[in-house]
Amino acid sequence: MARPTPELIDALRRTAQKLTNGAPYQWGHMGGCNCGNLAQELTKLSKDQIHRYAMQRYGDWNEQVKDYCSTSQMPIDLVINEMLNAGLTLEDLKHLEKLDDRLVLLQFPLEKRFLKHNVRDDVVAYMHAWANLLEEQLLDKIQLSDLQPATQLVFAN
């Protein structure tokens, strides 16, 4: 599961909001699919740039992740590197493309867990649920002892 970072949580929510507001979505397009839309947000590349990079190698996101090499300097590997640096794992990318991470799906009521991987509204719901789960994990990691004590104010009489 992804490393819960404010950057990743925010990127998931921004991506979901953009999809809700009508951002281009096309599951069969490497830059406009589930991973492609999140990649746009994390890398600031356009959907066409991401698609062009991915087409330099064969396959969908699952194949790209399977063939990923952190030192290859292939453009799609550089995109994946940025996504990993934001807190994602290779498994997260596979799950995002299929909307099938068990922990994310457990955030939904039983009757709403059967998401379709290529339906915009399901992608939006999945990203919101995932962001909420990561936010809970992040908040659980914060200990009150980690916070700096407030300085005491002394009032003179």
Short mmCIF file of N, CA and C in Angstrom, two decimals:
data_model
loop_
_atom_site.label_atom_id
_atom_site.label_comp_id
_atom_site.label_asym_id
_atom_site.label_seq_id
_atom_site.Cartn_x
_atom_site.Cartn_y
_atom_site.Cartn_z
N MET A 1 0.85 -1.18 0.00
CA MET A 1 0.00 0.00 0.00
C MET A 1 0.89 1.23 0.00
N ALA A 2 0.41 2.24 -0.62
CA ALA A 2 1.15 3.50 -0.78
C ALA A 2 1.60 4.06 0.57
N ARG A 3 2.67 4.79 0.52
CA ARG A 3 3.14 5.53 1.68
C ARG A 3 2.23 6.76 1.81
N PRO A 4 1.55 6.91 2.93
CA PRO A 4 0.61 8.04 3.05
C PRO A 4 1.35 9.37 3.19
N THR A 5 1.32 10.16 2.15
CA THR A 5 1.95 11.47 2.18
C THR A 5 0.90 12.52 1.84
N PRO A 6 1.03 13.71 2.40
CA PRO A 6 0.08 14.78 2.04
C PRO A 6 0.04 15.03 0.54
N GLU A 7 1.20 14.94 -0.12
CA GLU A 7 1.28 15.18 -1.57
C GLU A 7 0.42 14.16 -2.33
N LEU A 8 0.54 12.90 -1.98
CA LEU A 8 -0.21 11.86 -2.68
C LEU A 8 -1.70 11.97 -2.39
N ILE A 9 -2.05 12.20 -1.15
CA ILE A 9 -3.47 12.35 -0.78
C ILE A 9 -4.08 13.50 -1.56
N ASP A 10 -3.37 14.61 -1.61
CA ASP A 10 -3.86 15.78 -2.33
C ASP A 10 -3.97 15.49 -3.83
N ALA A 11 -2.99 14.79 -4.39
CA ALA A 11 -3.01 14.46 -5.82
C ALA A 11 -4.19 13.56 -6.16
N LEU A 12 -4.48 12.59 -5.31
CA LEU A 12 -5.65 11.72 -5.54
C LEU A 12 -6.93 12.54 -5.53
N ARG A 13 -7.06 13.43 -4.58
CA ARG A 13 -8.28 14.26 -4.49
C ARG A 13 -8.38 15.23 -5.66
N ARG A 14 -7.28 15.84 -6.04
CA ARG A 14 -7.31 16.76 -7.20
C ARG A 14 -7.66 16.01 -8.47
N THR A 15 -7.10 14.81 -8.65
CA THR A 15 -7.40 14.01 -9.84
C THR A 15 -8.88 13.65 -9.86
N ALA A 16 -9.41 13.21 -8.74
CA ALA A 16 -10.83 12.86 -8.66
C ALA A 16 -11.69 14.08 -8.98
N GLN A 17 -11.31 15.23 -8.46
CA GLN A 17 -12.09 16.45 -8.71
C GLN A 17 -12.05 16.83 -10.20
N LYS A 18 -10.87 16.73 -10.79
CA LYS A 18 -10.76 17.05 -12.22
C LYS A 18 -11.61 16.09 -13.06
N LEU A 19 -11.61 14.81 -12.71
CA LEU A 19 -12.45 13.85 -13.44
C LEU A 19 -13.92 14.18 -13.24
N THR A 20 -14.30 14.56 -12.04
CA THR A 20 -15.68 14.96 -11.76
C THR A 20 -16.07 16.16 -12.60
N ASN A 21 -15.12 17.07 -12.77
CA ASN A 21 -15.38 18.31 -13.53
C ASN A 21 -15.24 18.14 -15.03
N GLY A 22 -15.00 16.90 -15.49
CA GLY A 22 -15.00 16.66 -16.93
C GLY A 22 -13.65 16.52 -17.60
N ALA A 23 -12.59 16.34 -16.84
CA ALA A 23 -11.27 16.11 -17.46
C ALA A 23 -11.38 14.91 -18.40
N PRO A 24 -10.62 14.91 -19.49
CA PRO A 24 -10.68 13.79 -20.43
C PRO A 24 -10.39 12.45 -19.74
N TYR A 25 -11.25 11.48 -20.01
CA TYR A 25 -11.08 10.14 -19.44
C TYR A 25 -11.32 9.12 -20.54
N GLN A 26 -10.35 8.27 -20.71
CA GLN A 26 -10.46 7.18 -21.68
C GLN A 26 -9.60 6.04 -21.18
N TRP A 27 -10.22 4.96 -20.75
CA TRP A 27 -9.49 3.89 -20.10
C TRP A 27 -8.42 3.29 -21.01
N GLY A 28 -8.63 3.24 -22.31
CA GLY A 28 -7.67 2.65 -23.22
C GLY A 28 -6.54 3.58 -23.65
N HIS A 29 -6.49 4.79 -23.11
CA HIS A 29 -5.47 5.78 -23.46
C HIS A 29 -4.50 5.89 -22.29
N MET A 30 -3.23 5.63 -22.53
CA MET A 30 -2.24 5.57 -21.44
C MET A 30 -2.14 6.87 -20.64
N GLY A 31 -2.48 7.98 -21.24
CA GLY A 31 -2.42 9.25 -20.51
C GLY A 31 -3.76 9.71 -19.99
N GLY A 32 -4.84 9.03 -20.39
CA GLY A 32 -6.18 9.47 -19.99
C GLY A 32 -6.95 8.43 -19.20
N CYS A 33 -6.27 7.37 -18.78
CA CYS A 33 -6.91 6.29 -18.02
C CYS A 33 -6.78 6.59 -16.52
N ASN A 34 -7.02 5.58 -15.72
CA ASN A 34 -6.94 5.74 -14.26
C ASN A 34 -5.54 6.18 -13.83
N CYS A 35 -4.53 5.40 -14.19
CA CYS A 35 -3.15 5.76 -13.84
C CYS A 35 -2.70 7.01 -14.59
N GLY A 36 -3.11 7.14 -15.83
CA GLY A 36 -2.71 8.29 -16.63
C GLY A 36 -3.17 9.60 -16.04
N ASN A 37 -4.41 9.64 -15.55
CA ASN A 37 -4.91 10.87 -14.94
C ASN A 37 -4.16 11.21 -13.67
N LEU A 38 -3.86 10.20 -12.84
CA LEU A 38 -3.08 10.47 -11.64
C LEU A 38 -1.65 10.86 -12.02
N ALA A 39 -1.09 10.24 -13.03
CA ALA A 39 0.26 10.59 -13.49
C ALA A 39 0.30 12.05 -13.94
N GLN A 40 -0.75 12.52 -14.62
CA GLN A 40 -0.80 13.92 -15.03
C GLN A 40 -0.65 14.84 -13.82
N GLU A 41 -1.37 14.49 -12.77
CA GLU A 41 -1.37 15.33 -11.58
C GLU A 41 -0.02 15.29 -10.86
N LEU A 42 0.59 14.13 -10.80
CA LEU A 42 1.86 13.99 -10.06
C LEU A 42 3.07 14.49 -10.84
N THR A 43 3.00 14.42 -12.17
CA THR A 43 4.17 14.78 -12.99
C THR A 43 4.02 16.12 -13.70
N LYS A 44 2.80 16.61 -13.79
CA LYS A 44 2.48 17.84 -14.53
C LYS A 44 2.69 17.68 -16.04
N LEU A 45 2.76 16.43 -16.50
CA LEU A 45 2.82 16.15 -17.94
C LEU A 45 1.40 16.08 -18.49
N SER A 46 1.25 16.31 -19.77
CA SER A 46 -0.07 16.21 -20.39
C SER A 46 -0.41 14.75 -20.65
N LYS A 47 -1.68 14.49 -20.89
CA LYS A 47 -2.09 13.12 -21.20
C LYS A 47 -1.42 12.64 -22.48
N ASP A 48 -1.25 13.54 -23.44
CA ASP A 48 -0.60 13.15 -24.70
C ASP A 48 0.88 12.84 -24.51
N GLN A 49 1.57 13.60 -23.67
CA GLN A 49 2.98 13.30 -23.40
C GLN A 49 3.12 11.93 -22.73
N ILE A 50 2.29 11.66 -21.74
CA ILE A 50 2.35 10.38 -21.04
C ILE A 50 2.06 9.24 -22.01
N HIS A 51 1.06 9.42 -22.84
CA HIS A 51 0.70 8.38 -23.82
C HIS A 51 1.86 8.15 -24.80
N ARG A 52 2.44 9.23 -25.28
CA ARG A 52 3.57 9.12 -26.22
C ARG A 52 4.74 8.38 -25.56
N TYR A 53 5.04 8.70 -24.31
CA TYR A 53 6.12 8.01 -23.60
C TYR A 53 5.81 6.52 -23.46
N ALA A 54 4.59 6.21 -23.12
CA ALA A 54 4.20 4.81 -22.91
C ALA A 54 4.26 4.03 -24.22
N MET A 55 3.96 4.67 -25.33
CA MET A 55 3.94 3.98 -26.61
C MET A 55 5.35 3.66 -27.14
N GLN A 56 6.37 4.15 -26.46
CA GLN A 56 7.74 3.79 -26.84
C GLN A 56 8.06 2.36 -26.40
N ARG A 57 7.17 1.80 -25.61
CA ARG A 57 7.26 0.42 -25.19
C ARG A 57 5.86 -0.16 -25.37
N TYR A 58 5.71 -1.43 -25.30
CA TYR A 58 4.40 -2.05 -25.55
C TYR A 58 3.60 -2.18 -24.26
N GLY A 59 2.29 -2.34 -24.41
CA GLY A 59 1.44 -2.74 -23.31
C GLY A 59 0.74 -1.63 -22.56
N ASP A 60 -0.20 -2.06 -21.73
CA ASP A 60 -0.96 -1.16 -20.88
C ASP A 60 -0.15 -0.85 -19.61
N TRP A 61 -0.79 -0.21 -18.63
CA TRP A 61 -0.07 0.15 -17.41
C TRP A 61 0.46 -1.08 -16.68
N ASN A 62 -0.30 -2.17 -16.69
CA ASN A 62 0.19 -3.38 -16.02
C ASN A 62 1.48 -3.88 -16.66
N GLU A 63 1.53 -3.86 -17.98
CA GLU A 63 2.74 -4.28 -18.69
C GLU A 63 3.89 -3.29 -18.45
N GLN A 64 3.57 -2.00 -18.46
CA GLN A 64 4.60 -0.98 -18.23
C GLN A 64 5.20 -1.15 -16.84
N VAL A 65 4.35 -1.42 -15.86
CA VAL A 65 4.82 -1.61 -14.48
C VAL A 65 5.66 -2.88 -14.38
N LYS A 66 5.20 -3.92 -15.06
CA LYS A 66 5.94 -5.19 -15.04
C LYS A 66 7.34 -5.02 -15.62
N ASP A 67 7.46 -4.20 -16.67
CA ASP A 67 8.73 -3.99 -17.34
C ASP A 67 9.52 -2.80 -16.81
N TYR A 68 9.00 -2.16 -15.79
CA TYR A 68 9.64 -0.97 -15.21
C TYR A 68 11.06 -1.27 -14.74
N CYS A 69 11.94 -0.32 -15.03
CA CYS A 69 13.32 -0.40 -14.55
C CYS A 69 13.71 0.99 -14.07
N SER A 70 14.10 1.08 -12.83
CA SER A 70 14.38 2.40 -12.23
C SER A 70 15.59 3.10 -12.85
N THR A 71 16.42 2.37 -13.56
CA THR A 71 17.63 2.98 -14.14
C THR A 71 17.60 3.04 -15.67
N SER A 72 16.48 2.71 -16.29
CA SER A 72 16.45 2.59 -17.75
C SER A 72 16.50 3.91 -18.50
N GLN A 73 16.01 4.98 -17.87
CA GLN A 73 15.89 6.29 -18.52
C GLN A 73 14.85 6.31 -19.65
N MET A 74 14.06 5.22 -19.78
CA MET A 74 12.92 5.26 -20.72
C MET A 74 11.95 6.31 -20.17
N PRO A 75 11.36 7.13 -21.02
CA PRO A 75 10.47 8.17 -20.52
C PRO A 75 9.33 7.66 -19.63
N ILE A 76 8.72 6.53 -19.98
CA ILE A 76 7.63 6.03 -19.14
C ILE A 76 8.16 5.58 -17.78
N ASP A 77 9.39 5.08 -17.75
CA ASP A 77 9.98 4.70 -16.47
C ASP A 77 10.26 5.93 -15.60
N LEU A 78 10.59 7.04 -16.23
CA LEU A 78 10.78 8.29 -15.49
C LEU A 78 9.45 8.77 -14.91
N VAL A 79 8.37 8.59 -15.66
CA VAL A 79 7.03 8.93 -15.16
C VAL A 79 6.70 8.05 -13.95
N ILE A 80 6.92 6.76 -14.11
CA ILE A 80 6.64 5.82 -13.01
C ILE A 80 7.52 6.16 -11.80
N ASN A 81 8.78 6.52 -12.04
CA ASN A 81 9.67 6.94 -10.95
C ASN A 81 9.06 8.07 -10.14
N GLU A 82 8.54 9.08 -10.84
CA GLU A 82 7.94 10.22 -10.14
C GLU A 82 6.75 9.78 -9.32
N MET A 83 5.97 8.85 -9.85
CA MET A 83 4.80 8.35 -9.13
C MET A 83 5.24 7.57 -7.88
N LEU A 84 6.29 6.80 -8.01
CA LEU A 84 6.81 6.06 -6.86
C LEU A 84 7.38 7.01 -5.82
N ASN A 85 8.04 8.06 -6.27
CA ASN A 85 8.59 9.05 -5.34
C ASN A 85 7.51 9.78 -4.57
N ALA A 86 6.30 9.84 -5.12
CA ALA A 86 5.18 10.49 -4.44
C ALA A 86 4.57 9.59 -3.37
N GLY A 87 5.02 8.33 -3.32
CA GLY A 87 4.53 7.43 -2.28
C GLY A 87 3.86 6.17 -2.79
N LEU A 88 3.63 6.08 -4.09
CA LEU A 88 2.98 4.90 -4.65
C LEU A 88 3.95 3.73 -4.74
N THR A 89 3.38 2.54 -4.86
CA THR A 89 4.16 1.34 -5.13
C THR A 89 3.76 0.84 -6.52
N LEU A 90 4.55 -0.06 -7.07
CA LEU A 90 4.20 -0.64 -8.36
C LEU A 90 2.86 -1.38 -8.26
N GLU A 91 2.63 -2.04 -7.15
CA GLU A 91 1.36 -2.75 -6.95
C GLU A 91 0.19 -1.78 -6.93
N ASP A 92 0.39 -0.60 -6.35
CA ASP A 92 -0.67 0.41 -6.32
C ASP A 92 -1.10 0.78 -7.74
N LEU A 93 -0.13 0.90 -8.64
CA LEU A 93 -0.45 1.27 -10.02
C LEU A 93 -1.28 0.18 -10.68
N LYS A 94 -0.93 -1.07 -10.44
CA LYS A 94 -1.72 -2.17 -10.99
C LYS A 94 -3.13 -2.15 -10.43
N HIS A 95 -3.24 -1.94 -9.13
CA HIS A 95 -4.57 -1.90 -8.50
C HIS A 95 -5.39 -0.71 -8.98
N LEU A 96 -4.75 0.43 -9.14
CA LEU A 96 -5.48 1.62 -9.60
C LEU A 96 -6.07 1.39 -10.98
N GLU A 97 -5.32 0.77 -11.85
CA GLU A 97 -5.81 0.56 -13.21
C GLU A 97 -7.02 -0.36 -13.22
N LYS A 98 -7.09 -1.28 -12.28
CA LYS A 98 -8.21 -2.24 -12.22
C LYS A 98 -9.21 -1.92 -11.11
N LEU A 99 -8.91 -0.92 -10.29
CA LEU A 99 -9.75 -0.55 -9.13
C LEU A 99 -10.01 -1.76 -8.25
N ASP A 100 -8.93 -2.46 -7.86
CA ASP A 100 -9.15 -3.71 -7.15
C ASP A 100 -8.32 -3.90 -5.88
N ASP A 101 -7.80 -2.81 -5.30
CA ASP A 101 -7.08 -2.97 -4.04
C ASP A 101 -8.08 -3.31 -2.93
N ARG A 102 -7.83 -4.43 -2.28
CA ARG A 102 -8.76 -4.93 -1.26
C ARG A 102 -8.98 -3.92 -0.13
N LEU A 103 -7.92 -3.28 0.33
CA LEU A 103 -8.05 -2.32 1.43
C LEU A 103 -8.87 -1.10 1.04
N VAL A 104 -8.73 -0.67 -0.19
CA VAL A 104 -9.52 0.46 -0.67
C VAL A 104 -10.98 0.03 -0.80
N LEU A 105 -11.21 -1.13 -1.38
CA LEU A 105 -12.58 -1.61 -1.57
C LEU A 105 -13.31 -1.82 -0.25
N LEU A 106 -12.57 -2.15 0.81
CA LEU A 106 -13.20 -2.33 2.12
C LEU A 106 -13.75 -1.02 2.68
N GLN A 107 -13.38 0.11 2.08
CA GLN A 107 -13.89 1.40 2.52
C GLN A 107 -15.33 1.63 2.04
N PHE A 108 -15.78 0.80 1.10
CA PHE A 108 -17.12 0.92 0.54
C PHE A 108 -18.07 -0.04 1.25
N PRO A 109 -19.36 0.31 1.31
CA PRO A 109 -20.33 -0.69 1.77
C PRO A 109 -20.29 -1.89 0.83
N LEU A 110 -20.63 -3.05 1.35
CA LEU A 110 -20.53 -4.29 0.59
C LEU A 110 -21.17 -4.19 -0.79
N GLU A 111 -22.34 -3.59 -0.86
CA GLU A 111 -23.07 -3.54 -2.13
C GLU A 111 -22.45 -2.58 -3.15
N LYS A 112 -21.48 -1.77 -2.74
CA LYS A 112 -20.85 -0.81 -3.66
C LYS A 112 -19.40 -1.15 -3.97
N ARG A 113 -18.96 -2.35 -3.62
CA ARG A 113 -17.55 -2.73 -3.82
C ARG A 113 -17.25 -3.27 -5.21
N PHE A 114 -18.25 -3.42 -6.03
CA PHE A 114 -18.04 -4.01 -7.36
C PHE A 114 -17.89 -2.89 -8.38
N LEU A 115 -16.73 -2.28 -8.37
CA LEU A 115 -16.46 -1.14 -9.25
C LEU A 115 -16.03 -1.64 -10.62
N LYS A 116 -16.39 -0.85 -11.63
CA LYS A 116 -15.94 -1.14 -12.99
C LYS A 116 -14.72 -0.27 -13.26
N HIS A 117 -13.64 -0.91 -13.68
CA HIS A 117 -12.36 -0.22 -13.83
C HIS A 117 -12.37 0.87 -14.89
N ASN A 118 -13.32 0.84 -15.81
CA ASN A 118 -13.32 1.81 -16.90
C ASN A 118 -14.53 2.75 -16.86
N VAL A 119 -15.08 2.96 -15.68
CA VAL A 119 -16.21 3.87 -15.50
C VAL A 119 -15.74 5.06 -14.67
N ARG A 120 -15.84 6.24 -15.25
CA ARG A 120 -15.34 7.47 -14.63
C ARG A 120 -15.81 7.62 -13.18
N ASP A 121 -17.11 7.46 -12.93
CA ASP A 121 -17.64 7.66 -11.58
C ASP A 121 -17.04 6.66 -10.59
N ASP A 122 -16.78 5.44 -11.04
CA ASP A 122 -16.16 4.45 -10.16
C ASP A 122 -14.70 4.82 -9.87
N VAL A 123 -14.02 5.36 -10.86
CA VAL A 123 -12.63 5.80 -10.66
C VAL A 123 -12.60 6.94 -9.64
N VAL A 124 -13.51 7.88 -9.77
CA VAL A 124 -13.60 9.00 -8.83
C VAL A 124 -13.86 8.50 -7.42
N ALA A 125 -14.83 7.59 -7.27
CA ALA A 125 -15.16 7.04 -5.95
C ALA A 125 -13.96 6.31 -5.35
N TYR A 126 -13.27 5.53 -6.16
CA TYR A 126 -12.10 4.78 -5.70
C TYR A 126 -11.00 5.74 -5.23
N MET A 127 -10.73 6.79 -6.00
CA MET A 127 -9.68 7.73 -5.62
C MET A 127 -10.02 8.46 -4.33
N HIS A 128 -11.29 8.83 -4.16
CA HIS A 128 -11.70 9.48 -2.91
C HIS A 128 -11.54 8.52 -1.73
N ALA A 129 -11.98 7.29 -1.91
CA ALA A 129 -11.87 6.30 -0.82
C ALA A 129 -10.41 6.04 -0.48
N TRP A 130 -9.57 5.95 -1.50
CA TRP A 130 -8.14 5.71 -1.29
C TRP A 130 -7.50 6.89 -0.56
N ALA A 131 -7.83 8.10 -0.99
CA ALA A 131 -7.30 9.30 -0.33
C ALA A 131 -7.73 9.32 1.14
N ASN A 132 -8.98 8.99 1.41
CA ASN A 132 -9.46 8.97 2.80
C ASN A 132 -8.72 7.93 3.62
N LEU A 133 -8.51 6.75 3.05
CA LEU A 133 -7.77 5.69 3.74
C LEU A 133 -6.34 6.13 4.05
N LEU A 134 -5.67 6.72 3.07
CA LEU A 134 -4.30 7.19 3.28
C LEU A 134 -4.26 8.30 4.32
N GLU A 135 -5.25 9.18 4.30
CA GLU A 135 -5.31 10.25 5.28
C GLU A 135 -5.46 9.68 6.70
N GLU A 136 -6.31 8.68 6.86
CA GLU A 136 -6.46 8.02 8.17
C GLU A 136 -5.12 7.41 8.61
N GLN A 137 -4.44 6.75 7.68
CA GLN A 137 -3.15 6.15 8.02
C GLN A 137 -2.12 7.22 8.41
N LEU A 138 -2.14 8.33 7.70
CA LEU A 138 -1.22 9.42 8.01
C LEU A 138 -1.51 10.00 9.39
N LEU A 139 -2.77 10.22 9.68
CA LEU A 139 -3.15 10.77 10.98
C LEU A 139 -2.83 9.80 12.12
N ASP A 140 -2.96 8.51 11.86
CA ASP A 140 -2.62 7.51 12.87
C ASP A 140 -1.14 7.54 13.21
N LYS A 141 -0.30 7.95 12.26
CA LYS A 141 1.14 7.98 12.48
C LYS A 141 1.58 9.19 13.29
N ILE A 142 0.75 10.21 13.31
CA ILE A 142 1.10 11.43 14.03
C ILE A 142 0.84 11.22 15.52
N GLN A 143 1.87 11.38 16.31
CA GLN A 143 1.76 11.26 17.76
C GLN A 143 1.73 12.66 18.36
N LEU A 144 0.92 12.83 19.37
CA LEU A 144 0.88 14.14 20.01
C LEU A 144 2.25 14.52 20.55
N SER A 145 3.04 13.53 20.95
CA SER A 145 4.39 13.84 21.45
C SER A 145 5.29 14.37 20.34
N ASP A 146 4.91 14.13 19.08
CA ASP A 146 5.69 14.63 17.95
C ASP A 146 5.50 16.13 17.75
N LEU A 147 4.41 16.64 18.27
CA LEU A 147 4.11 18.06 18.09
C LEU A 147 4.89 18.88 19.10
N GLN A 148 5.32 20.04 18.69
CA GLN A 148 6.05 20.94 19.57
C GLN A 148 5.07 21.53 20.58
N PRO A 149 5.45 21.58 21.86
CA PRO A 149 4.54 22.19 22.83
C PRO A 149 4.42 23.68 22.57
N ALA A 150 3.24 24.17 22.77
CA ALA A 150 3.01 25.60 22.61
C ALA A 150 3.73 26.34 23.73
N THR A 151 4.27 27.48 23.41
CA THR A 151 4.93 28.26 24.47
C THR A 151 3.87 28.86 25.37
N GLN A 152 4.18 28.89 26.65
CA GLN A 152 3.24 29.45 27.60
C GLN A 152 3.31 30.96 27.58
N LEU A 153 2.16 31.55 27.61
CA LEU A 153 2.12 33.00 27.68
C LEU A 153 2.02 33.40 29.15
N VAL A 154 2.80 34.32 29.53
CA VAL A 154 2.77 34.81 30.92
C VAL A 154 2.20 36.21 30.89
N PHE A 155 1.14 36.39 31.64
CA PHE A 155 0.51 37.69 31.70
C PHE A 155 0.89 38.36 33.00
N ALA A 156 1.31 39.58 32.89
CA ALA A 156 1.65 40.35 34.10
C ALA A 156 0.39 40.95 34.67
N ASN A 157 0.30 40.97 35.99
CA ASN A 157 -0.88 41.58 36.64
C ASN A 157 -0.73 43.05 36.75
#
